[in-house]
Short mmCIF file of C-alpha atoms in Angstrom, two decimals:
data_model
loop_
_atom_site.label_atom_id
_atom_site.label_comp_id
_atom_site.label_asym_id
_atom_site.label_seq_id
_atom_site.Cartn_x
_atom_site.Cartn_y
_atom_site.Cartn_z
CA UNK A 110 0.00 -0.01 -0.04
CA UNK A 111 1.44 3.37 -1.04
CA UNK A 112 2.37 5.96 1.48
CA UNK A 113 1.57 9.52 0.67
CA UNK A 114 4.14 12.42 1.57
CA UNK A 115 3.58 14.66 4.40
CA UNK A 116 0.96 17.25 3.53
CA UNK A 117 1.25 20.95 4.62
CA UNK A 118 -2.54 21.37 5.22
CA UNK A 119 -3.29 18.42 7.40
CA UNK A 120 -2.04 16.78 10.63
CA UNK A 121 -0.70 13.46 9.56
CA UNK A 122 0.12 10.97 12.31
CA UNK A 123 1.59 7.54 11.55
CA UNK A 124 0.67 5.86 14.89
CA UNK A 125 -2.60 5.94 16.78
CA UNK A 126 -1.00 7.08 20.16
CA UNK A 127 0.37 10.24 18.38
CA UNK A 128 -3.23 11.26 17.59
CA UNK A 129 -3.78 12.11 21.24
CA UNK A 130 -7.24 10.58 21.46
CA UNK A 131 -7.39 11.26 25.15
CA UNK A 132 -7.93 14.93 24.32
CA UNK A 133 -10.99 14.20 22.20
CA UNK A 134 -14.39 14.13 23.88
CA UNK A 135 -16.70 11.30 22.80
CA UNK A 136 -18.84 12.18 19.74
CA UNK A 137 -22.07 13.67 20.59
CA UNK A 138 -25.22 11.44 20.68
CA UNK A 139 -26.55 11.31 17.12
CA UNK A 140 -29.85 13.12 16.51
CA UNK A 141 -32.91 11.48 15.14
CA UNK A 142 -32.93 10.25 11.54
CA UNK A 143 -33.95 13.05 9.29
CA UNK A 144 -32.82 15.78 11.48
CA UNK A 145 -32.72 19.07 9.46
CA UNK A 146 -29.19 20.49 8.75
CA UNK A 147 -29.02 24.18 9.37
CA UNK A 148 -25.99 26.51 10.15
CA UNK A 149 -26.68 29.11 12.71
CA UNK A 150 -24.48 31.83 11.20
CA UNK A 151 -25.72 35.45 11.35
CA UNK A 152 -24.04 36.56 8.17
CA UNK A 153 -25.19 33.46 6.23
CA UNK A 154 -28.73 33.79 7.57
CA UNK A 155 -28.91 37.42 6.40
CA UNK A 156 -27.46 36.64 2.96
CA UNK A 157 -30.07 33.87 2.55
CA UNK A 158 -32.90 36.30 3.56
CA UNK A 159 -31.60 38.83 1.05
CA UNK A 160 -31.49 36.25 -1.61
CA UNK A 161 -35.15 35.37 -1.20
CA UNK A 162 -36.09 39.06 -0.95
CA UNK A 163 -34.36 39.82 -4.31
CA UNK A 164 -36.08 36.87 -5.98
CA UNK A 165 -39.50 37.95 -4.63
CA UNK A 166 -38.78 41.56 -5.64
CA UNK A 167 -38.19 40.32 -9.24
CA UNK A 168 -41.34 38.40 -9.04
CA UNK A 169 -43.31 41.54 -7.95
CA UNK A 170 -41.84 43.75 -10.68
CA UNK A 171 -42.32 41.04 -13.41
CA UNK A 172 -45.90 40.24 -12.60
CA UNK A 173 -47.35 43.50 -11.37
CA UNK A 174 -45.39 46.06 -13.39
CA UNK A 175 -44.88 44.23 -16.71
CA UNK A 176 -47.17 41.16 -17.15
CA UNK A 177 -50.43 41.91 -15.52
CA UNK A 178 -51.03 45.37 -17.03
CA UNK A 179 -50.08 43.95 -20.53
CA UNK A 180 -52.92 43.63 -23.11
CA UNK A 181 -51.18 40.82 -24.77
CA UNK A 182 -52.65 37.92 -22.78
CA UNK A 183 -50.59 35.21 -24.44
CA UNK A 184 -47.43 37.09 -23.84
CA UNK A 185 -48.34 37.52 -20.21
CA UNK A 186 -49.38 33.96 -19.57
CA UNK A 187 -46.44 32.32 -21.27
CA UNK A 188 -43.86 34.55 -19.73
CA UNK A 189 -45.48 34.32 -16.32
CA UNK A 190 -45.51 30.58 -16.36
CA UNK A 191 -41.82 30.40 -17.45
CA UNK A 192 -40.62 33.02 -14.99
CA UNK A 193 -42.51 31.58 -12.02
CA UNK A 194 -41.39 28.02 -12.78
CA UNK A 195 -37.72 29.07 -12.99
CA UNK A 196 -38.07 31.18 -9.85
CA UNK A 197 -39.72 28.29 -7.95
CA UNK A 198 -36.99 25.91 -8.98
CA UNK A 199 -34.34 28.47 -8.01
CA UNK A 200 -35.72 28.81 -4.53
CA UNK A 201 -36.30 25.13 -4.18
CA UNK A 202 -32.54 24.56 -5.13
CA UNK A 203 -31.55 27.23 -2.62
CA UNK A 204 -33.49 25.44 0.21
CA UNK A 205 -32.01 22.05 -0.69
CA UNK A 206 -28.46 23.54 -0.83
CA UNK A 207 -28.95 25.29 2.45
CA UNK A 208 -30.74 22.48 4.44
CA UNK A 209 -28.77 19.46 3.14
CA UNK A 210 -25.79 18.06 5.09
CA UNK A 211 -22.84 18.86 2.67
CA UNK A 212 -20.97 15.77 3.82
CA UNK A 213 -20.03 16.48 7.43
CA UNK A 214 -17.53 14.11 9.10
CA UNK A 215 -18.81 12.82 12.51
CA UNK A 216 -17.51 15.27 15.11
CA UNK A 217 -15.22 14.05 17.83
CA UNK A 218 -14.57 10.59 16.46
CA UNK A 219 -10.91 10.66 17.07
CA UNK A 220 -11.35 8.62 20.16
CA UNK A 221 -9.11 5.68 21.30
CA UNK A 222 -11.82 3.10 20.60
CA UNK A 223 -12.51 4.43 17.11
CA UNK A 224 -8.76 4.57 16.24
CA UNK A 225 -8.27 1.03 17.49
CA UNK A 226 -11.32 -0.13 15.50
CA UNK A 227 -9.54 1.03 12.22
CA UNK A 228 -6.92 -1.80 12.87
CA UNK A 229 -4.08 0.34 11.50
CA UNK A 230 -1.19 -1.55 9.88
CA UNK A 231 2.37 -0.32 9.93
CA UNK A 232 2.90 2.37 7.32
CA UNK A 233 -0.78 3.31 7.08
CA UNK A 234 -1.72 6.97 7.65
CA UNK A 235 -4.77 8.61 9.19
CA UNK A 236 -5.74 12.27 9.14
CA UNK A 237 -6.93 14.03 12.34
CA UNK A 238 -8.50 17.51 12.44
CA UNK A 239 -7.33 19.32 15.54
CA UNK A 240 -10.15 21.71 15.37
CA UNK A 241 -13.16 19.35 15.46
CA UNK A 242 -11.23 16.30 16.81
CA UNK A 243 -12.34 14.12 13.93
CA UNK A 244 -10.56 11.35 11.97
CA UNK A 245 -11.42 12.70 8.47
CA UNK A 246 -11.47 10.89 5.16
CA UNK A 247 -9.31 11.91 2.18
CA UNK A 248 -10.31 15.13 0.47
CA UNK A 249 -12.10 16.45 3.55
CA UNK A 250 -11.40 19.94 4.80
CA UNK A 251 -12.43 21.89 7.91
CA UNK A 252 -14.87 24.80 7.55
CA UNK A 253 -14.49 27.48 10.32
CA UNK A 254 -18.06 28.59 9.84
CA UNK A 255 -19.84 25.17 9.91
CA UNK A 256 -17.10 24.09 12.50
CA UNK A 257 -17.10 20.67 10.96
CA UNK A 258 -14.92 18.79 8.42
CA UNK A 259 -16.75 18.48 5.12
CA UNK A 260 -16.12 15.78 2.47
CA UNK A 261 -15.01 17.18 -0.89
CA UNK A 262 -15.57 20.72 0.37
CA UNK A 263 -15.52 23.26 -2.52
CA UNK A 264 -16.23 26.43 -0.50
CA UNK A 265 -18.45 27.96 2.11
CA UNK A 266 -21.19 30.05 0.44
CA UNK A 267 -22.81 32.68 2.58
CA UNK A 268 -25.70 33.07 0.06
CA UNK A 269 -26.80 29.57 0.79
CA UNK A 270 -25.62 29.63 4.35
CA UNK A 271 -23.84 26.30 3.98
CA UNK A 272 -20.73 24.68 2.67
CA UNK A 273 -20.83 23.24 -0.89
CA UNK A 274 -19.64 19.79 -0.55
CA UNK A 275 -20.19 16.11 -1.59
CA UNK A 276 -23.91 15.86 -0.83
CA UNK A 277 -25.24 19.30 -1.86
CA UNK A 278 -23.18 20.44 -4.92
CA UNK A 279 -25.86 19.33 -7.30
CA UNK A 280 -28.38 21.84 -5.58
CA UNK A 281 -25.84 24.65 -5.51
CA UNK A 282 -25.16 24.18 -9.25
CA UNK A 283 -28.93 24.13 -9.96
CA UNK A 284 -29.43 27.21 -7.85
CA UNK A 285 -26.81 29.17 -9.75
CA UNK A 286 -28.22 27.99 -13.08
CA UNK A 287 -31.83 28.86 -12.31
CA UNK A 288 -30.85 32.33 -10.89
CA UNK A 289 -28.87 33.02 -14.05
CA UNK A 290 -31.89 31.98 -16.21
CA UNK A 291 -34.43 34.12 -14.42
CA UNK A 292 -31.97 37.03 -14.46
CA UNK A 293 -31.66 36.60 -18.23
CA UNK A 294 -35.35 36.26 -18.64
CA UNK A 295 -36.07 39.30 -16.57
CA UNK A 296 -33.57 41.44 -18.57
CA UNK A 297 -35.19 40.47 -21.87
CA UNK A 298 -38.70 41.31 -20.52
CA UNK A 299 -37.40 44.67 -19.17
CA UNK A 300 -36.02 45.49 -22.60
CA UNK A 301 -39.29 44.61 -24.38
CA UNK A 302 -41.26 46.57 -21.79
CA UNK A 303 -39.20 49.69 -22.21
CA UNK A 304 -39.66 49.50 -26.03
CA UNK A 305 -43.41 49.03 -25.56
CA UNK A 306 -43.73 52.04 -23.17
CA UNK A 307 -41.67 54.26 -25.47
CA UNK A 308 -43.99 53.50 -28.33
CA UNK A 309 -47.14 53.99 -26.28
CA UNK A 310 -48.26 56.27 -23.50
CA UNK A 311 -46.36 55.43 -20.22
CA UNK A 312 -49.59 55.70 -18.28
CA UNK A 313 -51.04 52.82 -20.28
CA UNK A 314 -48.18 50.36 -19.98
CA UNK A 315 -48.22 49.99 -16.13
CA UNK A 316 -50.58 50.26 -13.27
CA UNK A 317 -47.99 52.44 -11.53
CA UNK A 318 -47.01 56.09 -12.16
CA UNK A 319 -44.36 56.55 -14.85
CA UNK A 320 -41.61 57.60 -12.40
CA UNK A 321 -42.35 54.62 -10.18
CA UNK A 322 -42.47 52.27 -13.09
CA UNK A 323 -39.01 53.54 -14.45
CA UNK A 324 -37.40 53.27 -10.89
CA UNK A 325 -38.75 49.71 -10.36
CA UNK A 326 -37.57 48.58 -13.81
CA UNK A 327 -34.06 50.20 -13.55
CA UNK A 328 -33.63 48.50 -10.08
CA UNK A 329 -34.71 45.07 -11.53
CA UNK A 330 -32.47 45.65 -14.58
CA UNK A 331 -29.45 46.36 -12.26
CA UNK A 332 -30.19 43.33 -10.03
CA UNK A 333 -30.66 40.98 -12.94
CA UNK A 334 -27.47 42.12 -14.71
CA UNK A 335 -25.46 41.75 -11.58
CA UNK A 336 -26.74 38.35 -10.70
CA UNK A 337 -26.62 37.08 -14.21
CA UNK A 338 -22.87 37.85 -14.30
CA UNK A 339 -22.21 36.44 -10.80
CA UNK A 340 -24.17 33.22 -11.08
CA UNK A 341 -23.02 32.46 -14.63
CA UNK A 342 -19.40 32.70 -13.45
CA UNK A 343 -20.22 30.45 -10.42
CA UNK A 344 -22.08 28.02 -12.59
CA UNK A 345 -19.11 27.77 -14.96
CA UNK A 346 -16.60 27.28 -12.25
CA UNK A 347 -18.73 24.62 -10.58
CA UNK A 348 -19.13 22.68 -13.83
CA UNK A 349 -15.43 22.85 -14.49
CA UNK A 350 -14.68 21.71 -10.84
CA UNK A 351 -17.00 18.75 -11.32
CA UNK A 352 -15.57 17.80 -14.74
CA UNK A 353 -12.00 17.97 -13.49
CA UNK A 354 -12.97 16.24 -10.20
CA UNK A 355 -11.06 18.94 -8.26
CA UNK A 356 -12.69 21.15 -5.65
CA UNK A 357 -12.13 24.86 -5.30
CA UNK A 358 -10.02 24.29 -2.16
CA UNK A 359 -7.91 21.71 -3.85
CA UNK A 360 -7.33 23.98 -6.83
CA UNK A 361 -6.45 26.91 -4.50
CA UNK A 362 -4.04 24.88 -2.40
CA UNK A 363 -2.72 22.97 -5.51
CA UNK A 364 -3.04 19.73 -3.54
CA UNK A 365 -1.41 16.65 -4.91
CA UNK A 366 -3.91 14.49 -6.80
CA UNK A 367 -4.27 11.12 -4.87
CA UNK A 368 -7.49 9.87 -6.24
CA UNK A 369 -8.24 7.92 -9.38
CA UNK A 370 -8.89 9.96 -12.51
CA UNK A 371 -12.26 9.52 -14.11
CA UNK A 372 -13.90 10.76 -17.30
CA UNK A 373 -15.89 13.97 -17.22
CA UNK A 374 -19.17 12.18 -17.84
CA UNK A 375 -18.54 9.90 -14.86
CA UNK A 376 -17.78 12.87 -12.70
CA UNK A 377 -20.98 14.51 -13.71
CA UNK A 378 -22.94 11.37 -12.85
CA UNK A 379 -21.15 11.19 -9.42
CA UNK A 380 -22.58 14.61 -8.56
CA UNK A 381 -25.96 14.64 -10.31
CA UNK A 382 -26.69 10.90 -10.04
CA UNK A 383 -26.88 8.01 -12.55
CA UNK A 384 -28.21 7.27 -14.89
CA UNK A 385 -28.80 10.60 -16.78
CA UNK A 386 -32.50 11.77 -16.53
CA UNK A 387 -34.64 14.74 -16.11
CA UNK A 388 -33.84 14.45 -12.33
CA UNK A 389 -30.58 16.08 -13.04
CA UNK A 390 -32.42 19.35 -13.38
CA UNK A 391 -34.78 18.75 -10.38
CA UNK A 392 -33.83 20.01 -6.87
CA UNK A 393 -36.34 17.39 -5.53
CA UNK A 394 -34.41 14.39 -6.96
CA UNK A 395 -31.76 13.17 -4.56
CA UNK A 396 -28.81 11.93 -6.74
CA UNK A 397 -28.00 8.22 -6.54
CA UNK A 398 -24.24 8.30 -6.03
CA UNK A 399 -23.83 4.60 -5.58
CA UNK A 400 -22.74 2.80 -2.48
CA UNK A 401 -19.04 3.75 -2.58
CA UNK A 402 -17.56 4.10 0.97
CA UNK A 403 -17.07 7.90 1.60
CA UNK A 404 -14.99 7.25 4.70
CA UNK A 405 -11.51 6.58 3.27
CA UNK A 406 -9.81 7.13 6.69
CA UNK A 407 -6.66 5.19 6.03
CA UNK A 408 -4.28 4.97 3.17
#
């Protein structure tokens, strides 16, 4: 079995007694099955609330400023259905990304009993996190906000008030995709609405006064443009990270690749589930990632 070189970013110990298990408290009693995952971080909660507020603001402007006053009923119905469907999927993806355990390693499992249960052989290496006192699998990193080690942690995102890791990366990718789509849709509708209002009387193209209508449309245009750029970049970086099977932290730290290289299609299926189906685009479909053991504690 191959030994890996000493890593600069992890505490590597070669013998169980050097892990100092006596300093680790026993792991907390596990909660009931199905317990909701939620990070109690003030900044993250505020960012999540702002995210919902901005989406609901866009809903308000699209519906009550542009679509409801329109005399073209087919235009209003079609665009209303499309925009509301995309907004619903975006908010559902946001909830799943925020409330799904991203892949947290059991806290405080670096006990003497657990280390002995691994039955380490000479030359085998285990990783211990000194912050949460956990024996963590390969490719796991500690998050200072979640205060846990997260498997395949990409980054901590305050907008979803959670880490993006092994179990919720699909929902984060869908969230960025749907936000980018509703932003693009809103920009297109704002453009058409301005052209329509310039051709007709401003008092007839909206149920609000002309100054209020202009202000609401400009704010929506600014919001949509900003989030279109931001979420498109995030979506692109996430897809690239998935295809290369290298998380954002691993790219940033330029960590040595110690895992098997797979094809891009296999990496996509590992995140979104297999086989390929419409469930890839649904935040309600939990990806079937197979039964591979995620806890590669020893090497």
